[in-house]
């Protein structure tokens, strides 16, 4: 069970289920077999789900089907699902890779909010240095399994960028 350990943030929602039920499925490990099959969740669990849906700005979508949401909204449901499990660490693997630039910032803003307001450590795998510079407090850049850089994101200049990504690589900016 995840309780106060880490959680990996994939999206992987069940499209035909409601947003609320998608959040609640993160806690199936503590729900009995029959209750989980029938989709019976405690009022406490529903309250926790709503709390985190509100935190990520989509509390009003709790009774929508997941397939009615945009990509950014789906990512926020995934964040709420992860938070409902009370993690100490949230691993976000490319949380904005398939999103448009405006939505990238929305999702990253909510991850930043989770970190600052709830004190949850966020370990985030990003390839857009503009997002890294804006949101990260520490960067560990890997290449071929070796640490190429460990430090302040503001100190990654063109030389470091080429060291990390290779000579001739072009940086893509998300404003």
CSV table of N, CA and C in Angstrom, one decimal:
chain,number,residue,atom,x,y,z
A,1,UNK,N,0.8,-1.2,0.0
A,1,UNK,CA,0.0,0.0,0.0
A,1,UNK,C,0.9,1.3,0.0
A,2,UNK,N,0.5,2.3,-0.8
A,2,UNK,CA,1.3,3.5,-0.9
A,2,UNK,C,1.4,4.4,0.4
A,3,UNK,N,0.4,4.4,1.3
A,3,UNK,CA,0.4,5.3,2.4
A,3,UNK,C,1.7,5.9,2.8
A,4,UNK,N,1.9,7.2,2.7
A,4,UNK,CA,3.1,7.9,3.1
A,4,UNK,C,4.4,7.4,2.5
A,5,UNK,N,4.3,6.8,1.3
A,5,UNK,CA,5.6,6.4,0.6
A,5,UNK,C,5.6,7.2,-0.7
A,6,UNK,N,5.9,6.7,-1.8
A,6,UNK,CA,5.9,7.4,-3.0
A,6,UNK,C,4.8,7.0,-4.0
A,7,UNK,N,4.5,7.8,-5.0
A,7,UNK,CA,3.5,7.5,-5.9
A,7,UNK,C,4.0,8.0,-7.3
A,8,UNK,N,3.9,7.1,-8.3
A,8,UNK,CA,4.3,7.5,-9.7
A,8,UNK,C,3.0,8.1,-10.4
A,9,UNK,N,3.2,9.2,-11.0
A,9,UNK,CA,2.1,9.9,-11.7
A,9,UNK,C,2.0,9.6,-13.1
A,10,UNK,N,1.3,8.5,-13.5
A,10,UNK,CA,0.9,8.3,-14.9
A,10,UNK,C,-0.6,8.9,-15.0
A,11,UNK,N,-1.1,9.0,-16.2
A,11,UNK,CA,-2.5,9.5,-16.3
A,11,UNK,C,-3.4,8.2,-16.2
A,12,UNK,N,-3.4,7.3,-17.1
A,12,UNK,CA,-4.1,6.0,-17.0
A,12,UNK,C,-5.4,6.1,-16.3
A,13,UNK,N,-6.3,6.9,-16.8
A,13,UNK,CA,-7.7,6.9,-16.2
A,13,UNK,C,-8.6,5.9,-16.9
A,14,UNK,N,-9.6,5.5,-16.3
A,14,UNK,CA,-10.6,4.7,-16.9
A,14,UNK,C,-11.7,5.6,-17.5
A,15,UNK,N,-11.7,5.7,-18.8
A,15,UNK,CA,-12.5,6.7,-19.5
A,15,UNK,C,-14.0,6.6,-19.1
A,16,UNK,N,-14.5,5.4,-18.9
A,16,UNK,CA,-16.0,5.3,-18.7
A,16,UNK,C,-16.4,5.5,-17.2
A,17,UNK,N,-15.4,5.7,-16.4
A,17,UNK,CA,-15.7,6.0,-15.0
A,17,UNK,C,-15.7,7.5,-14.8
A,18,UNK,N,-16.4,7.9,-13.7
A,18,UNK,CA,-16.4,9.4,-13.4
A,18,UNK,C,-15.0,9.8,-12.8
A,19,UNK,N,-14.8,11.1,-12.8
A,19,UNK,CA,-13.6,11.7,-12.3
A,19,UNK,C,-13.4,11.2,-10.9
A,20,UNK,N,-14.5,11.3,-10.1
A,20,UNK,CA,-14.4,11.0,-8.7
A,20,UNK,C,-14.0,9.5,-8.5
A,21,UNK,N,-14.6,8.6,-9.3
A,21,UNK,CA,-14.3,7.2,-9.2
A,21,UNK,C,-12.8,6.9,-9.6
A,22,UNK,N,-12.3,7.6,-10.6
A,22,UNK,CA,-11.0,7.5,-10.9
A,22,UNK,C,-10.0,7.9,-9.8
A,23,UNK,N,-10.4,8.9,-9.1
A,23,UNK,CA,-9.6,9.3,-7.9
A,23,UNK,C,-9.7,8.2,-6.8
A,24,UNK,N,-10.9,7.8,-6.6
A,24,UNK,CA,-11.1,6.8,-5.6
A,24,UNK,C,-10.4,5.4,-5.9
A,25,UNK,N,-10.2,5.1,-7.1
A,25,UNK,CA,-9.6,3.8,-7.4
A,25,UNK,C,-8.1,3.8,-6.9
A,26,UNK,N,-7.6,4.9,-6.7
A,26,UNK,CA,-6.2,4.9,-6.1
A,26,UNK,C,-6.1,4.3,-4.7
A,27,UNK,N,-7.3,4.3,-4.1
A,27,UNK,CA,-7.3,3.7,-2.7
A,27,UNK,C,-8.0,2.3,-2.7
A,28,UNK,N,-8.0,1.6,-3.8
A,28,UNK,CA,-8.6,0.3,-3.8
A,28,UNK,C,-7.8,-0.7,-2.9
A,29,UNK,N,-6.6,-0.4,-2.6
A,29,UNK,CA,-5.8,-1.3,-1.7
A,29,UNK,C,-6.4,-1.4,-0.3
A,30,UNK,N,-7.1,-0.4,0.1
A,30,UNK,CA,-7.7,-0.4,1.4
A,30,UNK,C,-9.2,-0.7,1.4
A,31,UNK,N,-9.7,-1.0,0.2
A,31,UNK,CA,-11.2,-1.3,0.1
A,31,UNK,C,-11.3,-2.8,-0.1
A,32,UNK,N,-12.4,-3.3,0.5
A,32,UNK,CA,-12.7,-4.8,0.4
A,32,UNK,C,-13.0,-5.1,-1.0
A,33,UNK,N,-12.8,-6.4,-1.3
A,33,UNK,CA,-13.0,-6.9,-2.7
A,33,UNK,C,-14.4,-6.6,-3.2
A,34,UNK,N,-15.5,-6.9,-2.4
A,34,UNK,CA,-16.8,-6.7,-2.9
A,34,UNK,C,-17.1,-5.2,-3.1
A,35,UNK,N,-16.7,-4.4,-2.1
A,35,UNK,CA,-16.9,-3.0,-2.2
A,35,UNK,C,-16.2,-2.4,-3.5
A,36,UNK,N,-15.0,-2.9,-3.8
A,36,UNK,CA,-14.3,-2.4,-4.9
A,36,UNK,C,-14.9,-2.8,-6.2
A,37,UNK,N,-15.4,-4.0,-6.3
A,37,UNK,CA,-16.1,-4.5,-7.5
A,37,UNK,C,-17.4,-3.7,-7.7
A,38,UNK,N,-18.1,-3.4,-6.6
A,38,UNK,CA,-19.4,-2.7,-6.7
A,38,UNK,C,-19.2,-1.1,-6.7
A,39,UNK,N,-18.0,-0.7,-6.6
A,39,UNK,CA,-17.7,0.7,-6.6
A,39,UNK,C,-18.2,1.4,-5.3
A,40,UNK,N,-18.2,0.8,-4.2
A,40,UNK,CA,-18.7,1.3,-3.0
A,40,UNK,C,-17.6,1.9,-2.2
A,41,UNK,N,-17.6,3.2,-2.0
A,41,UNK,CA,-16.5,3.9,-1.3
A,41,UNK,C,-17.1,4.6,-0.1
A,42,UNK,N,-16.3,4.7,1.0
A,42,UNK,CA,-16.7,5.4,2.2
A,42,UNK,C,-16.9,6.9,1.9
A,43,UNK,N,-17.8,7.6,2.7
A,43,UNK,CA,-18.0,9.0,2.6
A,43,UNK,C,-16.7,9.7,2.9
A,44,UNK,N,-15.9,9.2,3.8
A,44,UNK,CA,-14.6,9.8,4.1
A,44,UNK,C,-13.7,9.8,2.8
A,45,UNK,N,-13.6,8.6,2.1
A,45,UNK,CA,-12.8,8.6,0.9
A,45,UNK,C,-13.4,9.5,-0.1
A,46,UNK,N,-14.7,9.6,-0.3
A,46,UNK,CA,-15.3,10.6,-1.2
A,46,UNK,C,-14.9,12.0,-0.9
A,47,UNK,N,-14.9,12.3,0.4
A,47,UNK,CA,-14.6,13.7,0.9
A,47,UNK,C,-13.1,14.0,0.5
A,48,UNK,N,-12.2,13.0,0.7
A,48,UNK,CA,-10.8,13.2,0.4
A,48,UNK,C,-10.6,13.4,-1.1
A,49,UNK,N,-11.3,12.6,-1.9
A,49,UNK,CA,-11.3,12.7,-3.3
A,49,UNK,C,-11.7,14.2,-3.7
A,50,UNK,N,-12.8,14.6,-3.2
A,50,UNK,CA,-13.3,16.0,-3.5
A,50,UNK,C,-12.3,17.1,-3.1
A,51,UNK,N,-11.7,16.9,-1.9
A,51,UNK,CA,-10.7,17.8,-1.4
A,51,UNK,C,-9.6,18.0,-2.4
A,52,UNK,N,-9.1,16.9,-3.0
A,52,UNK,CA,-7.9,17.0,-3.9
A,52,UNK,C,-8.4,17.4,-5.3
A,53,UNK,N,-9.6,17.1,-5.7
A,53,UNK,CA,-10.1,17.6,-7.0
A,53,UNK,C,-10.2,19.1,-6.9
A,54,UNK,N,-10.7,19.6,-5.7
A,54,UNK,CA,-10.8,21.1,-5.5
A,54,UNK,C,-9.4,21.7,-5.6
A,55,UNK,N,-8.4,21.0,-4.9
A,55,UNK,CA,-7.1,21.6,-4.9
A,55,UNK,C,-6.5,21.8,-6.3
A,56,UNK,N,-6.8,20.8,-7.2
A,56,UNK,CA,-6.2,21.0,-8.5
A,56,UNK,C,-7.2,21.6,-9.5
A,57,UNK,N,-8.2,22.3,-8.9
A,57,UNK,CA,-9.1,23.1,-9.7
A,57,UNK,C,-10.1,22.5,-10.6
A,58,UNK,N,-10.5,21.2,-10.3
A,58,UNK,CA,-11.5,20.6,-11.1
A,58,UNK,C,-12.6,19.9,-10.2
A,59,UNK,N,-12.8,20.4,-9.1
A,59,UNK,CA,-13.8,19.9,-8.2
A,59,UNK,C,-15.2,19.8,-8.8
A,60,UNK,N,-15.5,20.7,-9.7
A,60,UNK,CA,-16.8,20.8,-10.4
A,60,UNK,C,-16.9,19.7,-11.5
A,61,UNK,N,-15.9,19.0,-11.7
A,61,UNK,CA,-15.9,17.9,-12.8
A,61,UNK,C,-16.0,16.5,-12.1
A,62,UNK,N,-16.3,16.4,-10.8
A,62,UNK,CA,-16.3,15.1,-10.1
A,62,UNK,C,-17.2,14.1,-10.7
A,63,UNK,N,-18.3,14.5,-11.3
A,63,UNK,CA,-19.3,13.6,-11.8
A,63,UNK,C,-19.3,13.5,-13.3
A,64,UNK,N,-18.3,14.1,-14.0
A,64,UNK,CA,-18.1,13.9,-15.4
A,64,UNK,C,-17.4,12.6,-15.6
A,65,UNK,N,-17.7,12.0,-16.8
A,65,UNK,CA,-16.9,10.8,-17.2
A,65,UNK,C,-15.5,11.3,-17.6
A,66,UNK,N,-14.5,10.5,-17.4
A,66,UNK,CA,-13.1,10.9,-17.7
A,66,UNK,C,-12.9,11.2,-19.1
A,67,UNK,N,-13.6,10.5,-20.0
A,67,UNK,CA,-13.5,10.7,-21.4
A,67,UNK,C,-14.0,12.0,-21.9
A,68,UNK,N,-14.7,12.8,-21.0
A,68,UNK,CA,-15.2,14.1,-21.4
A,68,UNK,C,-14.2,15.2,-21.0
A,69,UNK,N,-13.0,14.9,-20.5
A,69,UNK,CA,-12.0,15.8,-20.1
A,69,UNK,C,-10.9,16.1,-21.1
A,70,UNK,N,-10.3,17.3,-21.0
A,70,UNK,CA,-9.2,17.6,-21.8
A,70,UNK,C,-7.9,16.8,-21.3
A,71,UNK,N,-6.9,16.9,-22.0
A,71,UNK,CA,-5.6,16.2,-21.5
A,71,UNK,C,-5.1,16.8,-20.2
A,72,UNK,N,-5.1,18.1,-20.1
A,72,UNK,CA,-4.7,18.7,-18.9
A,72,UNK,C,-5.6,18.4,-17.7
A,73,UNK,N,-6.9,18.4,-17.9
A,73,UNK,CA,-7.8,18.0,-16.9
A,73,UNK,C,-7.6,16.5,-16.4
A,74,UNK,N,-7.3,15.7,-17.4
A,74,UNK,CA,-7.0,14.3,-17.0
A,74,UNK,C,-5.7,14.2,-16.2
A,75,UNK,N,-4.7,15.0,-16.5
A,75,UNK,CA,-3.5,15.0,-15.7
A,75,UNK,C,-3.8,15.5,-14.3
A,76,UNK,N,-4.7,16.4,-14.1
A,76,UNK,CA,-5.0,16.9,-12.8
A,76,UNK,C,-5.8,15.9,-12.0
A,77,UNK,N,-6.6,15.1,-12.7
A,77,UNK,CA,-7.3,13.9,-12.0
A,77,UNK,C,-6.3,13.0,-11.5
A,78,UNK,N,-5.2,12.7,-12.3
A,78,UNK,CA,-4.2,11.8,-11.9
A,78,UNK,C,-3.4,12.4,-10.7
A,79,UNK,N,-3.2,13.7,-10.6
A,79,UNK,CA,-2.6,14.3,-9.5
A,79,UNK,C,-3.5,14.1,-8.3
A,80,UNK,N,-4.8,14.4,-8.4
A,80,UNK,CA,-5.7,14.2,-7.3
A,80,UNK,C,-5.7,12.8,-6.8
A,81,UNK,N,-5.7,11.8,-7.7
A,81,UNK,CA,-5.7,10.4,-7.3
A,81,UNK,C,-4.4,10.1,-6.5
A,82,UNK,N,-3.3,10.6,-7.0
A,82,UNK,CA,-2.0,10.3,-6.3
A,82,UNK,C,-2.1,11.0,-4.9
A,83,UNK,N,-2.6,12.2,-4.8
A,83,UNK,CA,-2.6,12.9,-3.5
A,83,UNK,C,-3.6,12.2,-2.5
A,84,UNK,N,-4.6,11.6,-3.0
A,84,UNK,CA,-5.6,10.9,-2.1
A,84,UNK,C,-4.9,9.7,-1.4
A,85,UNK,N,-3.8,9.3,-1.9
A,85,UNK,CA,-3.1,8.1,-1.3
A,85,UNK,C,-2.0,8.6,-0.2
A,86,UNK,N,-2.0,9.9,0.0
A,86,UNK,CA,-1.2,10.5,1.0
A,86,UNK,C,0.3,10.2,0.9
A,87,UNK,N,0.9,10.5,-0.3
A,87,UNK,CA,2.3,10.2,-0.5
A,87,UNK,C,3.2,11.2,0.1
A,88,UNK,N,4.4,10.8,0.4
A,88,UNK,CA,5.5,11.7,0.8
A,88,UNK,C,6.2,12.2,-0.4
A,89,UNK,N,6.3,11.4,-1.4
A,89,UNK,CA,7.0,11.7,-2.7
A,89,UNK,C,6.1,11.4,-3.8
A,90,UNK,N,6.0,12.3,-4.8
A,90,UNK,CA,5.3,12.1,-6.0
A,90,UNK,C,6.2,12.1,-7.2
A,91,UNK,N,6.3,11.0,-7.9
A,91,UNK,CA,7.1,10.8,-9.1
A,91,UNK,C,6.3,11.2,-10.3
A,92,UNK,N,6.6,12.2,-11.0
A,92,UNK,CA,5.9,12.7,-12.2
A,92,UNK,C,6.7,12.4,-13.4
A,93,UNK,N,6.4,11.4,-14.2
A,93,UNK,CA,7.2,11.0,-15.3
A,93,UNK,C,6.6,11.7,-16.6
A,94,UNK,N,7.3,12.7,-17.1
A,94,UNK,CA,6.8,13.4,-18.2
A,94,UNK,C,5.4,13.9,-18.1
A,95,UNK,N,5.0,14.6,-17.1
A,95,UNK,CA,3.6,14.9,-16.8
A,95,UNK,C,3.0,15.9,-17.9
A,96,UNK,N,3.8,16.5,-18.7
A,96,UNK,CA,3.3,17.4,-19.7
A,96,UNK,C,3.7,17.1,-21.1
A,97,UNK,N,4.2,15.9,-21.3
A,97,UNK,CA,4.7,15.6,-22.6
A,97,UNK,C,3.7,15.6,-23.7
A,98,UNK,N,2.5,15.3,-23.5
A,98,UNK,CA,1.4,15.3,-24.5
A,98,UNK,C,0.5,16.5,-24.5
A,99,UNK,N,0.9,17.5,-23.8
A,99,UNK,CA,0.0,18.7,-23.6
A,99,UNK,C,0.5,19.9,-24.4
A,100,UNK,N,-0.5,20.8,-24.7
A,100,UNK,CA,-0.1,22.0,-25.4
A,100,UNK,C,0.6,22.9,-24.4
A,101,UNK,N,1.3,23.9,-24.9
A,101,UNK,CA,2.1,24.8,-24.0
A,101,UNK,C,1.4,25.5,-22.9
A,102,UNK,N,0.2,26.0,-23.2
A,102,UNK,CA,-0.6,26.6,-22.1
A,102,UNK,C,-1.0,25.7,-21.0
A,103,UNK,N,-1.4,24.5,-21.4
A,103,UNK,CA,-1.8,23.5,-20.5
A,103,UNK,C,-0.6,22.9,-19.7
A,104,UNK,N,0.6,22.9,-20.3
A,104,UNK,CA,1.8,22.5,-19.6
A,104,UNK,C,2.0,23.3,-18.3
A,105,UNK,N,1.8,24.6,-18.4
A,105,UNK,CA,2.0,25.5,-17.3
A,105,UNK,C,0.9,25.3,-16.2
A,106,UNK,N,-0.3,25.0,-16.7
A,106,UNK,CA,-1.4,24.8,-15.7
A,106,UNK,C,-1.1,23.5,-14.9
A,107,UNK,N,-0.7,22.5,-15.5
A,107,UNK,CA,-0.3,21.2,-14.8
A,107,UNK,C,0.9,21.5,-13.9
A,108,UNK,N,1.9,22.1,-14.4
A,108,UNK,CA,3.1,22.4,-13.6
A,108,UNK,C,2.8,23.3,-12.4
A,109,UNK,N,1.9,24.3,-12.6
A,109,UNK,CA,1.5,25.2,-11.5
A,109,UNK,C,0.8,24.4,-10.4
A,110,UNK,N,0.0,23.4,-10.8
A,110,UNK,CA,-0.6,22.5,-9.7
A,110,UNK,C,0.4,21.6,-9.0
A,111,UNK,N,1.4,21.1,-9.7
A,111,UNK,CA,2.4,20.3,-9.1
A,111,UNK,C,3.2,21.2,-8.1
A,112,UNK,N,3.5,22.4,-8.5
A,112,UNK,CA,4.2,23.4,-7.7
A,112,UNK,C,3.4,23.7,-6.4
A,113,UNK,N,2.1,23.9,-6.6
A,113,UNK,CA,1.2,24.1,-5.5
A,113,UNK,C,1.2,22.9,-4.5
A,114,UNK,N,1.1,21.7,-5.0
A,114,UNK,CA,1.2,20.5,-4.2
A,114,UNK,C,2.5,20.5,-3.3
A,115,UNK,N,3.6,20.8,-4.0
A,115,UNK,CA,4.9,20.9,-3.3
A,115,UNK,C,4.9,21.9,-2.2
A,116,UNK,N,4.4,23.1,-2.5
A,116,UNK,CA,4.5,24.2,-1.6
A,116,UNK,C,3.5,24.2,-0.5
A,117,UNK,N,2.2,23.8,-0.8
A,117,UNK,CA,1.2,23.8,0.2
A,117,UNK,C,1.1,22.6,1.0
A,118,UNK,N,1.4,21.4,0.4
A,118,UNK,CA,1.3,20.2,1.1
A,118,UNK,C,2.6,19.6,1.6
A,119,UNK,N,3.7,20.2,1.1
A,119,UNK,CA,5.0,19.8,1.5
A,119,UNK,C,5.4,18.4,0.9
A,120,UNK,N,4.8,18.0,-0.2
A,120,UNK,CA,5.1,16.8,-0.8
A,120,UNK,C,6.3,17.0,-1.8
A,121,UNK,N,7.3,16.2,-1.7
A,121,UNK,CA,8.4,16.2,-2.7
A,121,UNK,C,7.9,15.8,-4.0
A,122,UNK,N,8.3,16.5,-5.1
A,122,UNK,CA,7.9,16.2,-6.4
A,122,UNK,C,9.2,15.9,-7.2
A,123,UNK,N,9.3,14.7,-7.7
A,123,UNK,CA,10.5,14.4,-8.6
A,123,UNK,C,9.9,14.3,-9.9
A,124,UNK,N,10.3,15.1,-10.8
A,124,UNK,CA,9.7,15.3,-12.1
A,124,UNK,C,10.7,15.1,-13.2
A,125,UNK,N,10.4,14.3,-14.2
A,125,UNK,CA,11.2,14.0,-15.4
A,125,UNK,C,10.7,15.0,-16.5
A,126,UNK,N,11.5,16.0,-16.8
A,126,UNK,CA,11.1,16.9,-17.9
A,126,UNK,C,12.2,17.0,-18.9
A,127,UNK,N,11.8,17.3,-20.1
A,127,UNK,CA,12.8,17.5,-21.2
A,127,UNK,C,12.8,18.9,-21.7
A,128,UNK,N,11.9,19.8,-21.2
A,128,UNK,CA,11.8,21.2,-21.6
A,128,UNK,C,12.5,22.0,-20.6
A,129,UNK,N,13.7,22.5,-21.0
A,129,UNK,CA,14.5,23.3,-20.0
A,129,UNK,C,13.8,24.6,-19.6
A,130,UNK,N,13.0,25.1,-20.4
A,130,UNK,CA,12.2,26.3,-20.0
A,130,UNK,C,11.3,26.0,-18.8
A,131,UNK,N,10.7,24.8,-18.8
A,131,UNK,CA,9.9,24.4,-17.7
A,131,UNK,C,10.8,24.1,-16.5
A,132,UNK,N,11.9,23.4,-16.7
A,132,UNK,CA,12.8,23.1,-15.6
A,132,UNK,C,13.3,24.4,-15.0
A,133,UNK,N,13.7,25.4,-15.7
A,133,UNK,CA,14.2,26.6,-15.2
A,133,UNK,C,13.1,27.3,-14.4
A,134,UNK,N,11.8,27.2,-14.8
A,134,UNK,CA,10.7,27.9,-14.2
A,134,UNK,C,10.3,27.2,-12.9
A,135,UNK,N,10.2,25.9,-12.9
A,135,UNK,CA,9.6,25.2,-11.8
A,135,UNK,C,10.5,24.4,-10.8
A,136,UNK,N,11.7,24.0,-11.3
A,136,UNK,CA,12.6,23.2,-10.5
A,136,UNK,C,13.3,24.0,-9.5
A,137,UNK,N,13.6,23.3,-8.4
A,137,UNK,CA,14.5,23.9,-7.4
A,137,UNK,C,15.9,23.2,-7.4
A,138,UNK,N,15.9,22.1,-8.0
A,138,UNK,CA,17.2,21.3,-8.2
A,138,UNK,C,17.1,20.5,-9.4
A,139,UNK,N,18.2,20.4,-10.2
A,139,UNK,CA,18.2,19.6,-11.4
A,139,UNK,C,19.3,18.5,-11.3
A,140,UNK,N,18.9,17.3,-11.6
A,140,UNK,CA,19.9,16.3,-11.8
A,140,UNK,C,19.7,15.8,-13.3
A,141,UNK,N,20.7,16.0,-14.1
A,141,UNK,CA,20.6,15.7,-15.5
A,141,UNK,C,21.4,14.4,-15.7
A,142,UNK,N,20.8,13.4,-16.4
A,142,UNK,CA,21.5,12.2,-16.6
A,142,UNK,C,21.7,12.0,-18.1
A,143,UNK,N,22.8,11.3,-18.4
A,143,UNK,CA,23.1,11.0,-19.8
A,143,UNK,C,23.8,9.6,-19.8
A,144,UNK,N,23.2,8.7,-20.4
A,144,UNK,CA,23.9,7.3,-20.5
A,144,UNK,C,24.0,6.8,-19.1
A,145,UNK,N,23.1,7.1,-18.2
A,145,UNK,CA,23.1,6.6,-16.8
A,145,UNK,C,24.1,7.3,-15.9
A,146,UNK,N,24.7,8.3,-16.4
A,146,UNK,CA,25.7,9.1,-15.5
A,146,UNK,C,25.1,10.4,-15.2
A,147,UNK,N,25.4,10.9,-14.0
A,147,UNK,CA,25.0,12.3,-13.7
A,147,UNK,C,25.9,13.3,-14.4
A,148,UNK,N,25.3,14.1,-15.2
A,148,UNK,CA,26.0,15.1,-16.0
A,148,UNK,C,26.0,16.5,-15.3
A,149,UNK,N,24.9,16.7,-14.5
A,149,UNK,CA,24.7,18.0,-13.9
A,149,UNK,C,23.9,17.7,-12.6
A,150,UNK,N,24.2,18.4,-11.6
A,150,UNK,CA,23.4,18.4,-10.3
A,150,UNK,C,23.6,19.7,-9.7
A,151,UNK,N,22.5,20.5,-9.8
A,151,UNK,CA,22.6,21.8,-9.2
A,151,UNK,C,21.3,22.7,-9.5
A,152,UNK,N,21.6,24.0,-9.5
A,152,UNK,CA,20.5,25.0,-9.6
A,152,UNK,C,20.1,25.0,-11.1
A,153,UNK,N,18.8,25.0,-11.4
A,153,UNK,CA,18.3,25.0,-12.8
A,153,UNK,C,18.7,26.3,-13.5
A,154,UNK,N,18.9,27.4,-12.8
A,154,UNK,CA,19.2,28.7,-13.4
A,154,UNK,C,20.7,28.7,-13.9
A,155,UNK,N,21.5,27.8,-13.5
A,155,UNK,CA,22.9,27.7,-13.9
A,155,UNK,C,23.1,26.8,-15.2
A,156,UNK,N,22.0,26.3,-15.7
A,156,UNK,CA,22.2,25.5,-17.0
A,156,UNK,C,22.2,26.5,-18.1
A,157,UNK,N,23.4,26.7,-18.7
A,157,UNK,CA,23.6,27.6,-19.8
A,157,UNK,C,23.7,26.7,-21.1
A,158,UNK,N,24.0,27.4,-22.2
A,158,UNK,CA,24.1,26.7,-23.5
A,158,UNK,C,25.2,25.6,-23.4
A,159,UNK,N,26.3,25.9,-22.7
A,159,UNK,CA,27.4,24.8,-22.7
A,159,UNK,C,26.8,23.6,-22.0
A,160,UNK,N,26.2,23.8,-20.8
A,160,UNK,CA,25.6,22.6,-20.1
A,160,UNK,C,24.5,21.9,-21.0
A,161,UNK,N,23.7,22.7,-21.6
A,161,UNK,CA,22.7,22.2,-22.5
A,161,UNK,C,23.2,21.2,-23.5
A,162,UNK,N,24.3,21.7,-24.2
A,162,UNK,CA,25.0,20.8,-25.2
A,162,UNK,C,25.6,19.6,-24.6
A,163,UNK,N,26.2,19.8,-23.4
A,163,UNK,CA,26.8,18.6,-22.7
A,163,UNK,C,25.7,17.6,-22.4
A,164,UNK,N,24.6,18.0,-22.0
A,164,UNK,CA,23.5,17.1,-21.6
A,164,UNK,C,22.8,16.5,-22.8
A,165,UNK,N,22.5,17.3,-23.8
A,165,UNK,CA,21.7,16.9,-25.0
A,165,UNK,C,22.5,16.6,-26.2
A,166,UNK,N,23.8,17.0,-26.2
A,166,UNK,CA,24.6,16.7,-27.4
A,166,UNK,C,24.8,18.0,-28.2
A,167,UNK,N,25.9,18.1,-28.9
A,167,UNK,CA,26.3,19.2,-29.7
A,167,UNK,C,25.3,19.4,-30.8
A,168,UNK,N,24.8,20.6,-31.1
A,168,UNK,CA,23.9,20.9,-32.2
A,168,UNK,C,22.4,20.7,-31.7
A,169,UNK,N,22.2,20.3,-30.5
A,169,UNK,CA,20.8,20.2,-30.0
A,169,UNK,C,20.2,21.6,-29.9
A,170,UNK,N,18.9,21.7,-30.2
A,170,UNK,CA,18.3,23.0,-30.1
A,170,UNK,C,17.3,23.0,-28.9
A,171,UNK,N,17.3,24.0,-28.1
A,171,UNK,CA,16.4,24.1,-27.0
A,171,UNK,C,15.0,24.5,-27.4
A,172,UNK,N,14.0,23.9,-27.0
A,172,UNK,CA,12.6,24.2,-27.3
A,172,UNK,C,12.1,24.9,-26.0
A,173,UNK,N,11.5,26.1,-26.3
A,173,UNK,CA,11.0,26.9,-25.2
A,173,UNK,C,9.5,26.8,-25.1
A,174,UNK,N,9.0,26.6,-23.9
A,174,UNK,CA,7.5,26.6,-23.6
A,174,UNK,C,7.3,27.9,-22.8
A,175,UNK,N,6.6,28.9,-23.4
A,175,UNK,CA,6.4,30.1,-22.7
A,175,UNK,C,5.0,30.1,-22.0
